[in-house]
Amino acid sequence: MSRVVVVKYNATDSGRSEEVYRRLLISGLCLLTDEMSHKDALRTLLPSGAVGMKTSCIARKRNSTPVPLVEALSKLLIESGFHDNDIVVWERTNRELASAGYQLNASSFGRRCLGTDTNGVGYSHDFYQSEVVGSLVSRIMTEIVNSNINMPVLKDHSIAGLSGSMKNMYGAINNPNKCHPNNCDPYCAHVSNLEPIRTRNKLIVMDAFEIQYQGGPGYVPQYVYPYGAVILAVDPVAIDRVGLEIVERIRAMKGIKSLEQDGRPVRYIASAEKIGLGVGDLKKIDLKVIRVDRDGGESAGELF
Amino acid sequence: MQRRTFLKCVGCGAAAMAVTNTNLLPAFLGGVQNACAFGPAKELSSKEARFYKKLEGGGIECGVCPRHCRVTDFERGYCGTRENHSDTYVTLVYGLPCALNIDPIEKKPLFHFYPGTDAFSLATAGCNVNCKFCQNWEISQSRPEQTDNYSLSPREAIDLCKQKQVPNLAYTYSEPTIFYEYMYDISELGRKEGLRSVMITGGYIEEQPLKELMPQLAAIKVDLKSIRDDYYTNVVGGELKPVLDRLVQMRRAGMWLELVNLVVPTLNDTDAEFRDMARWIKTNLGADVPLHFSQFHPDYLLKNLPITPQKTLETAHAICKSEGLDYVYLGNLPGHPAESTYCPKCGKILIERQGFRINQNNLKGNRCPSCNREIPGRF
């Protein structure tokens, strides 16, 4: 059974600060792994060596992986024994990272932050294939890091229906433009099934503080729902299935069509389950929802 | 672009390219590199694209090919070379070829178009389909920032062509529809200065862009990849009907047209398909449109299939001849008799080829020297 942990912020302020994210992450990591501390949790999840943090920065500041979330997780990694220069925050391009507020750093000092388009990085010489998808993969994923934390933003997507864990891996390949037909099905599944992506992704930390439930992947303020959560999992299919449930419930609350009714069915989740990438059946997912107070106090919660 | 990409683009062409980094130029152009600003490109272009419309509520819809990609801000179309910049659609590859070469025109292949001449050939990154068998996937399936590009304006392309005394320009290797604006401007300038342009394409282009482009072109070679819809859906990632419609449009416009069909074992190699293709061509385009069958080699997403057996190609040739097509050729089989052109009336050999080489050209102008039959093409 795949576990998905939804950690909701139990306060009325916006909460998007490094301090709040830190509290949510510590609670979420412990619950995800059944470990007593975030240090043990991260050591359990991640092998030693360089660790990547694949952000989602295509939508600039308002709909990208928040800088405070990345800062909070970076510090937890350092506390867990990772060297700061072994942490690599990355995205497809430097332009996207900078536009989302990240400070680029490709040097040998401090936490690295770089796009695949950085001089000397680029894409793999090896060609990877999973059925309909054939791609080169970012050398950050294939050569620079030993493991990766996938850090998507949960949101609506004008073509895929849902952008979450699997869709974020489009930023790791050289030809994402070839993977959008048929509402990204089964492309999303097969991009995540490319060997280096499937084997190096060890943890997913999905931002769900403000959910763009319609009009995504860009920022459209009238369709933003203040959900106030981060979602953690190891299984990319299960976390997307839970994410889909959340987005669909918000859409229903707001009185707009479901993604399927809107002509954007999220079929790639079933396709991913079919090839063994994870669990797509909500009934088979071990869903844990907790609420975390400003002072770190925890209580049981519900999705809504 | 990686070295292997260049080597692949060069193929078995005569001109060797010694390009391993962006500071070097193709060897065949080495002697002219100081004659113009031609050199490695440092950034992508942002020239406004043609054939798009702005959508209500934001975003644009591209109209250059039948995909009609709807693209939101800072996203790209399927081709990966056109990007929405605040609802102005721009081409990222204008003046930025990633492959340059001088090839025999027979390599395109165009067999009825000034035989024995050369073509200054260029391509940018990107393509509007995703053929599983693509031999040039390292450029066609890449985005322009993933290839090493040259900065070469239309003016510079024409000047280079003239300096090398090459009479033809070929837009080839990837899919020129996706660098439409660049192709158009070079073609227009070249035509005014006596250079002929040929488009080597999959034919997956919209009607209006093609209509406006054709007056600038001298010939088009179309890859008719199959006569079956499902092949286009499953193997090409496109649609058959728009391609067939454009073929008819080209023919009606009087454009010199040749067709190529890559025969892929188990996927498009049945007798019925060869027959249906021949019948469609004869009915809709005419018996005098040359059809080239070429041999598949495992690559890209189809490494599991074998090379097309020579016998299969010969079967395709025989079927199409029996259906009444006048000019059917076999490619990638150097030395095969079906590489040569024969008079459909008296059977005399008109142009004898071996690979891309012309061994003998017996045409008298555009007529058979034996029976005086007119041979279609541009000679």
Short mmCIF file of N, CA, C and O in Angstrom, two decimals, chain B residues 185-270:
data_model
loop_
_atom_site.label_atom_id
_atom_site.label_comp_id
_atom_site.label_asym_id
_atom_site.label_seq_id
_atom_site.Cartn_x
_atom_site.Cartn_y
_atom_site.Cartn_z
N ASP B 185 11.97 33.60 -46.24
CA ASP B 185 12.81 34.76 -46.53
C ASP B 185 14.03 34.38 -47.36
O ASP B 185 14.42 35.11 -48.28
N ILE B 186 14.62 33.23 -47.08
CA ILE B 186 15.76 32.79 -47.91
C ILE B 186 15.28 32.50 -49.33
O ILE B 186 15.91 32.91 -50.31
N SER B 187 14.15 31.81 -49.42
CA SER B 187 13.63 31.43 -50.75
C SER B 187 13.31 32.66 -51.59
O SER B 187 13.62 32.72 -52.78
N GLU B 188 12.68 33.63 -50.94
CA GLU B 188 12.29 34.84 -51.67
C GLU B 188 13.53 35.60 -52.16
O GLU B 188 13.60 36.00 -53.33
N LEU B 189 14.49 35.74 -51.29
CA LEU B 189 15.72 36.44 -51.66
C LEU B 189 16.48 35.65 -52.73
O LEU B 189 16.98 36.22 -53.72
N GLY B 190 16.54 34.34 -52.54
CA GLY B 190 17.25 33.49 -53.50
C GLY B 190 16.62 33.54 -54.87
O GLY B 190 17.30 33.61 -55.91
N ARG B 191 15.29 33.49 -54.92
CA ARG B 191 14.59 33.51 -56.21
C ARG B 191 14.91 34.79 -56.97
O ARG B 191 15.16 34.76 -58.18
N LYS B 192 14.94 35.90 -56.24
CA LYS B 192 15.24 37.18 -56.89
C LYS B 192 16.66 37.21 -57.45
O LYS B 192 16.97 37.96 -58.36
N GLU B 193 17.52 36.38 -56.88
CA GLU B 193 18.92 36.39 -57.30
C GLU B 193 19.30 35.13 -58.07
O GLU B 193 20.48 34.79 -58.19
N GLY B 194 18.29 34.42 -58.55
CA GLY B 194 18.54 33.31 -59.47
C GLY B 194 18.85 31.97 -58.83
O GLY B 194 19.32 31.05 -59.50
N LEU B 195 18.57 31.83 -57.54
CA LEU B 195 18.81 30.54 -56.87
C LEU B 195 17.47 29.82 -56.67
O LEU B 195 16.46 30.44 -56.37
N ARG B 196 17.51 28.51 -56.85
CA ARG B 196 16.28 27.71 -56.72
C ARG B 196 16.19 27.13 -55.32
O ARG B 196 17.18 26.62 -54.79
N SER B 197 14.99 27.16 -54.76
CA SER B 197 14.78 26.58 -53.42
C SER B 197 13.91 25.34 -53.51
O SER B 197 12.91 25.33 -54.24
N VAL B 198 14.28 24.32 -52.75
CA VAL B 198 13.47 23.11 -52.68
C VAL B 198 13.16 22.80 -51.22
O VAL B 198 14.01 22.97 -50.34
N MET B 199 11.94 22.37 -51.00
CA MET B 199 11.48 22.06 -49.64
C MET B 199 11.37 20.55 -49.50
O MET B 199 10.67 19.90 -50.29
N ILE B 200 12.06 20.02 -48.52
CA ILE B 200 12.02 18.58 -48.26
C ILE B 200 11.19 18.40 -46.99
O ILE B 200 11.64 18.73 -45.89
N THR B 201 9.99 17.89 -47.14
CA THR B 201 9.00 18.04 -46.07
C THR B 201 8.14 16.79 -45.90
O THR B 201 8.04 15.96 -46.81
N GLY B 202 7.50 16.71 -44.76
CA GLY B 202 6.48 15.70 -44.54
C GLY B 202 5.12 16.14 -45.05
O GLY B 202 4.16 15.38 -45.01
N GLY B 203 5.03 17.38 -45.49
CA GLY B 203 3.78 17.88 -46.04
C GLY B 203 2.72 18.18 -45.00
O GLY B 203 1.55 18.40 -45.35
N TYR B 204 3.12 18.21 -43.73
CA TYR B 204 2.15 18.47 -42.66
C TYR B 204 2.14 19.97 -42.39
O TYR B 204 2.72 20.47 -41.42
N ILE B 205 1.51 20.68 -43.29
CA ILE B 205 1.50 22.14 -43.27
C ILE B 205 0.09 22.59 -43.62
O ILE B 205 -0.65 21.88 -44.33
N GLU B 206 -0.30 23.75 -43.15
CA GLU B 206 -1.64 24.25 -43.46
C GLU B 206 -1.69 24.83 -44.89
O GLU B 206 -0.67 25.17 -45.48
N GLU B 207 -2.91 24.96 -45.38
CA GLU B 207 -3.12 25.36 -46.77
C GLU B 207 -2.57 26.75 -47.08
O GLU B 207 -1.86 26.94 -48.07
N GLN B 208 -2.89 27.72 -46.23
CA GLN B 208 -2.51 29.10 -46.55
C GLN B 208 -0.99 29.33 -46.50
O GLN B 208 -0.44 29.94 -47.42
N PRO B 209 -0.30 28.84 -45.47
CA PRO B 209 1.16 28.98 -45.50
C PRO B 209 1.79 28.35 -46.73
O PRO B 209 2.71 28.92 -47.32
N LEU B 210 1.28 27.20 -47.12
CA LEU B 210 1.83 26.55 -48.32
C LEU B 210 1.55 27.38 -49.57
O LEU B 210 2.42 27.57 -50.42
N LYS B 211 0.33 27.90 -49.64
CA LYS B 211 -0.05 28.71 -50.80
C LYS B 211 0.88 29.91 -50.96
O LYS B 211 1.32 30.24 -52.07
N GLU B 212 1.18 30.54 -49.85
CA GLU B 212 2.05 31.73 -49.92
C GLU B 212 3.51 31.37 -50.17
O GLU B 212 4.26 32.15 -50.75
N LEU B 213 3.87 30.18 -49.76
CA LEU B 213 5.28 29.77 -49.91
C LEU B 213 5.61 29.31 -51.32
O LEU B 213 6.71 29.57 -51.83
N MET B 214 4.68 28.62 -51.95
CA MET B 214 5.00 27.94 -53.21
C MET B 214 5.57 28.84 -54.29
O MET B 214 6.49 28.41 -55.02
N PRO B 215 5.11 30.07 -54.43
CA PRO B 215 5.72 30.91 -55.48
C PRO B 215 7.22 31.14 -55.29
O PRO B 215 7.92 31.50 -56.24
N GLN B 216 7.70 30.93 -54.09
CA GLN B 216 9.13 31.13 -53.82
C GLN B 216 9.94 29.86 -54.07
O GLN B 216 11.17 29.89 -54.03
N LEU B 217 9.25 28.73 -54.25
CA LEU B 217 9.94 27.44 -54.35
C LEU B 217 10.00 26.96 -55.81
O LEU B 217 9.16 27.34 -56.64
N ALA B 218 10.97 26.07 -56.07
CA ALA B 218 11.09 25.46 -57.39
C ALA B 218 10.66 24.01 -57.38
O ALA B 218 10.33 23.45 -58.44
N ALA B 219 10.69 23.38 -56.24
CA ALA B 219 10.29 21.97 -56.15
C ALA B 219 10.02 21.62 -54.69
O ALA B 219 10.53 22.28 -53.77
N ILE B 220 9.22 20.57 -54.53
CA ILE B 220 8.96 20.05 -53.18
C ILE B 220 9.07 18.53 -53.22
O ILE B 220 8.58 17.88 -54.15
N LYS B 221 9.75 18.01 -52.24
CA LYS B 221 9.74 16.56 -52.05
C LYS B 221 8.99 16.27 -50.77
O LYS B 221 9.29 16.85 -49.71
N VAL B 222 8.00 15.39 -50.87
CA VAL B 222 7.16 15.08 -49.70
C VAL B 222 7.38 13.63 -49.28
O VAL B 222 7.34 12.72 -50.11
N ASP B 223 7.58 13.44 -48.00
CA ASP B 223 7.58 12.08 -47.44
C ASP B 223 6.13 11.67 -47.23
O ASP B 223 5.50 12.12 -46.26
N LEU B 224 5.63 10.86 -48.13
CA LEU B 224 4.30 10.27 -47.92
C LEU B 224 4.57 8.98 -47.15
O LEU B 224 4.90 7.95 -47.72
N LYS B 225 4.41 9.07 -45.85
CA LYS B 225 4.93 8.01 -44.99
C LYS B 225 4.09 6.74 -45.03
O LYS B 225 4.57 5.67 -44.69
N SER B 226 2.85 6.89 -45.42
CA SER B 226 1.95 5.75 -45.54
C SER B 226 0.68 6.24 -46.22
O SER B 226 0.47 7.45 -46.34
N ILE B 227 -0.14 5.32 -46.61
CA ILE B 227 -1.45 5.69 -47.14
C ILE B 227 -2.54 5.31 -46.12
O ILE B 227 -3.72 5.33 -46.42
N ARG B 228 -2.11 4.98 -44.92
CA ARG B 228 -3.03 4.54 -43.87
C ARG B 228 -3.09 5.58 -42.73
O ARG B 228 -2.06 6.02 -42.23
N ASP B 229 -4.32 5.88 -42.30
CA ASP B 229 -4.51 6.82 -41.19
C ASP B 229 -3.82 6.34 -39.92
O ASP B 229 -3.18 7.12 -39.21
N ASP B 230 -3.99 5.05 -39.62
CA ASP B 230 -3.48 4.57 -38.32
C ASP B 230 -1.96 4.62 -38.26
O ASP B 230 -1.38 4.78 -37.18
N TYR B 231 -1.31 4.52 -39.39
CA TYR B 231 0.15 4.64 -39.39
C TYR B 231 0.56 6.06 -39.02
O TYR B 231 1.47 6.28 -38.21
N TYR B 232 -0.16 7.01 -39.58
CA TYR B 232 0.14 8.41 -39.21
C TYR B 232 -0.13 8.65 -37.72
O TYR B 232 0.61 9.35 -37.05
N THR B 233 -1.19 8.05 -37.21
CA THR B 233 -1.52 8.24 -35.80
C THR B 233 -0.49 7.58 -34.89
O THR B 233 0.00 8.18 -33.93
N ASN B 234 -0.15 6.33 -35.22
CA ASN B 234 0.64 5.54 -34.28
C ASN B 234 2.15 5.61 -34.49
O ASN B 234 2.92 5.41 -33.56
N VAL B 235 2.58 5.86 -35.70
CA VAL B 235 4.03 5.82 -35.98
C VAL B 235 4.59 7.22 -36.23
O VAL B 235 5.71 7.53 -35.85
N VAL B 236 3.77 8.06 -36.84
CA VAL B 236 4.25 9.40 -37.22
C VAL B 236 3.90 10.45 -36.16
O VAL B 236 4.68 11.37 -35.91
N GLY B 237 2.74 10.29 -35.55
CA GLY B 237 2.27 11.31 -34.63
C GLY B 237 1.67 12.49 -35.37
O GLY B 237 1.85 13.65 -35.00
N GLY B 238 0.95 12.20 -36.43
CA GLY B 238 0.30 13.25 -37.21
C GLY B 238 -0.97 12.70 -37.84
O GLY B 238 -1.55 11.73 -37.34
N GLU B 239 -1.39 13.32 -38.94
CA GLU B 239 -2.60 12.88 -39.63
C GLU B 239 -2.32 12.76 -41.12
O GLU B 239 -1.55 13.55 -41.68
N LEU B 240 -2.97 11.81 -41.75
CA LEU B 240 -2.76 11.58 -43.18
C LEU B 240 -3.48 12.61 -44.05
O LEU B 240 -2.93 13.13 -45.02
N LYS B 241 -4.74 12.90 -43.71
CA LYS B 241 -5.57 13.69 -44.62
C LYS B 241 -4.96 15.05 -44.99
O LYS B 241 -4.93 15.42 -46.17
N PRO B 242 -4.48 15.81 -44.00
CA PRO B 242 -3.89 17.10 -44.40
C PRO B 242 -2.72 16.94 -45.37
O PRO B 242 -2.52 17.79 -46.25
N VAL B 243 -1.98 15.86 -45.23
CA VAL B 243 -0.85 15.63 -46.13
C VAL B 243 -1.36 15.37 -47.55
O VAL B 243 -0.86 15.94 -48.53
N LEU B 244 -2.38 14.53 -47.66
CA LEU B 244 -2.94 14.25 -48.98
C LEU B 244 -3.53 15.52 -49.60
O LEU B 244 -3.36 15.78 -50.80
N ASP B 245 -4.19 16.31 -48.79
CA ASP B 245 -4.76 17.56 -49.29
C ASP B 245 -3.67 18.50 -49.82
O ASP B 245 -3.83 19.17 -50.84
N ARG B 246 -2.56 18.56 -49.10
CA ARG B 246 -1.47 19.46 -49.53
C ARG B 246 -0.83 18.93 -50.81
O ARG B 246 -0.40 19.71 -51.65
N LEU B 247 -0.74 17.61 -50.95
CA LEU B 247 -0.16 17.06 -52.18
C LEU B 247 -0.99 17.50 -53.39
O LEU B 247 -0.44 17.91 -54.42
N VAL B 248 -2.29 17.41 -53.24
CA VAL B 248 -3.17 17.83 -54.34
C VAL B 248 -2.99 19.32 -54.61
O VAL B 248 -2.92 19.77 -55.76
N GLN B 249 -2.90 20.08 -53.53
CA GLN B 249 -2.70 21.53 -53.66
C GLN B 249 -1.39 21.84 -54.39
O GLN B 249 -1.35 22.71 -55.28
N MET B 250 -0.34 21.13 -54.06
CA MET B 250 0.96 21.36 -54.72
C MET B 250 0.87 21.05 -56.21
O MET B 250 1.36 21.80 -57.05
N ARG B 251 0.24 19.92 -56.49
CA ARG B 251 0.14 19.50 -57.90
C ARG B 251 -0.68 20.50 -58.70
O ARG B 251 -0.32 20.86 -59.82
N ARG B 252 -1.80 20.93 -58.12
CA ARG B 252 -2.66 21.88 -58.83
C ARG B 252 -1.96 23.21 -59.07
O ARG B 252 -2.26 23.92 -60.03
N ALA B 253 -1.05 23.54 -58.16
CA ALA B 253 -0.32 24.81 -58.31
C ALA B 253 0.81 24.69 -59.33
O ALA B 253 1.50 25.68 -59.59
N GLY B 254 1.02 23.50 -59.86
CA GLY B 254 2.06 23.32 -60.87
C GLY B 254 3.45 23.15 -60.28
O GLY B 254 4.46 23.25 -61.00
N MET B 255 3.51 22.88 -59.00
CA MET B 255 4.81 22.71 -58.33
C MET B 255 5.44 21.38 -58.74
O MET B 255 4.74 20.38 -58.84
N TRP B 256 6.75 21.38 -59.00
CA TRP B 256 7.40 20.09 -59.27
C TRP B 256 7.46 19.30 -57.96
O TRP B 256 7.92 19.80 -56.93
N LEU B 257 6.98 18.07 -58.02
CA LEU B 257 6.73 17.29 -56.82
C LEU B 257 7.29 15.88 -56.99
O LEU B 257 7.07 15.24 -58.03
N GLU B 258 8.01 15.42 -56.00
CA GLU B 258 8.40 14.01 -55.94
C GLU B 258 8.05 13.47 -54.56
O GLU B 258 8.00 14.24 -53.58
N LEU B 259 7.80 12.16 -54.49
CA LEU B 259 7.36 11.54 -53.23
C LEU B 259 8.34 10.48 -52.78
O LEU B 259 8.96 9.81 -53.61
N VAL B 260 8.44 10.35 -51.47
CA VAL B 260 9.25 9.27 -50.90
C VAL B 260 8.40 8.50 -49.91
O VAL B 260 7.61 9.09 -49.16
N ASN B 261 8.56 7.19 -49.94
CA ASN B 261 7.92 6.36 -48.93
C ASN B 261 8.98 5.48 -48.29
O ASN B 261 9.63 4.68 -48.97
N LEU B 262 9.18 5.65 -46.99
CA LEU B 262 10.13 4.82 -46.25
C LEU B 262 9.39 3.53 -45.87
O LEU B 262 8.38 3.59 -45.16
N VAL B 263 9.90 2.42 -46.32
CA VAL B 263 9.21 1.14 -46.09
C VAL B 263 9.75 0.52 -44.80
O VAL B 263 10.92 0.13 -44.72
N VAL B 264 8.88 0.46 -43.80
CA VAL B 264 9.28 -0.04 -42.48
C VAL B 264 8.71 -1.45 -42.29
O VAL B 264 7.49 -1.63 -42.32
N PRO B 265 9.59 -2.43 -42.12
CA PRO B 265 9.11 -3.80 -41.99
C PRO B 265 8.03 -3.95 -40.93
O PRO B 265 8.16 -3.42 -39.82
N THR B 266 6.99 -4.64 -41.29
CA THR B 266 5.81 -4.98 -40.46
C THR B 266 4.87 -3.81 -40.21
O THR B 266 3.76 -4.01 -39.75
N LEU B 267 5.26 -2.60 -40.53
CA LEU B 267 4.40 -1.46 -40.20
C LEU B 267 3.69 -0.85 -41.41
O LEU B 267 2.58 -0.37 -41.30
N ASN B 268 4.38 -0.83 -42.55
CA ASN B 268 3.72 -0.25 -43.74
C ASN B 268 4.19 -0.95 -45.02
O ASN B 268 4.37 -0.31 -46.05
N ASP B 269 4.39 -2.26 -44.93
CA ASP B 269 5.04 -2.96 -46.05
C ASP B 269 4.18 -4.02 -46.71
O ASP B 269 4.71 -4.97 -47.30
N THR B 270 2.86 -3.88 -46.62
CA THR B 270 2.02 -4.89 -47.27
C THR B 270 1.77 -4.54 -48.74
O THR B 270 1.81 -3.36 -49.12
#
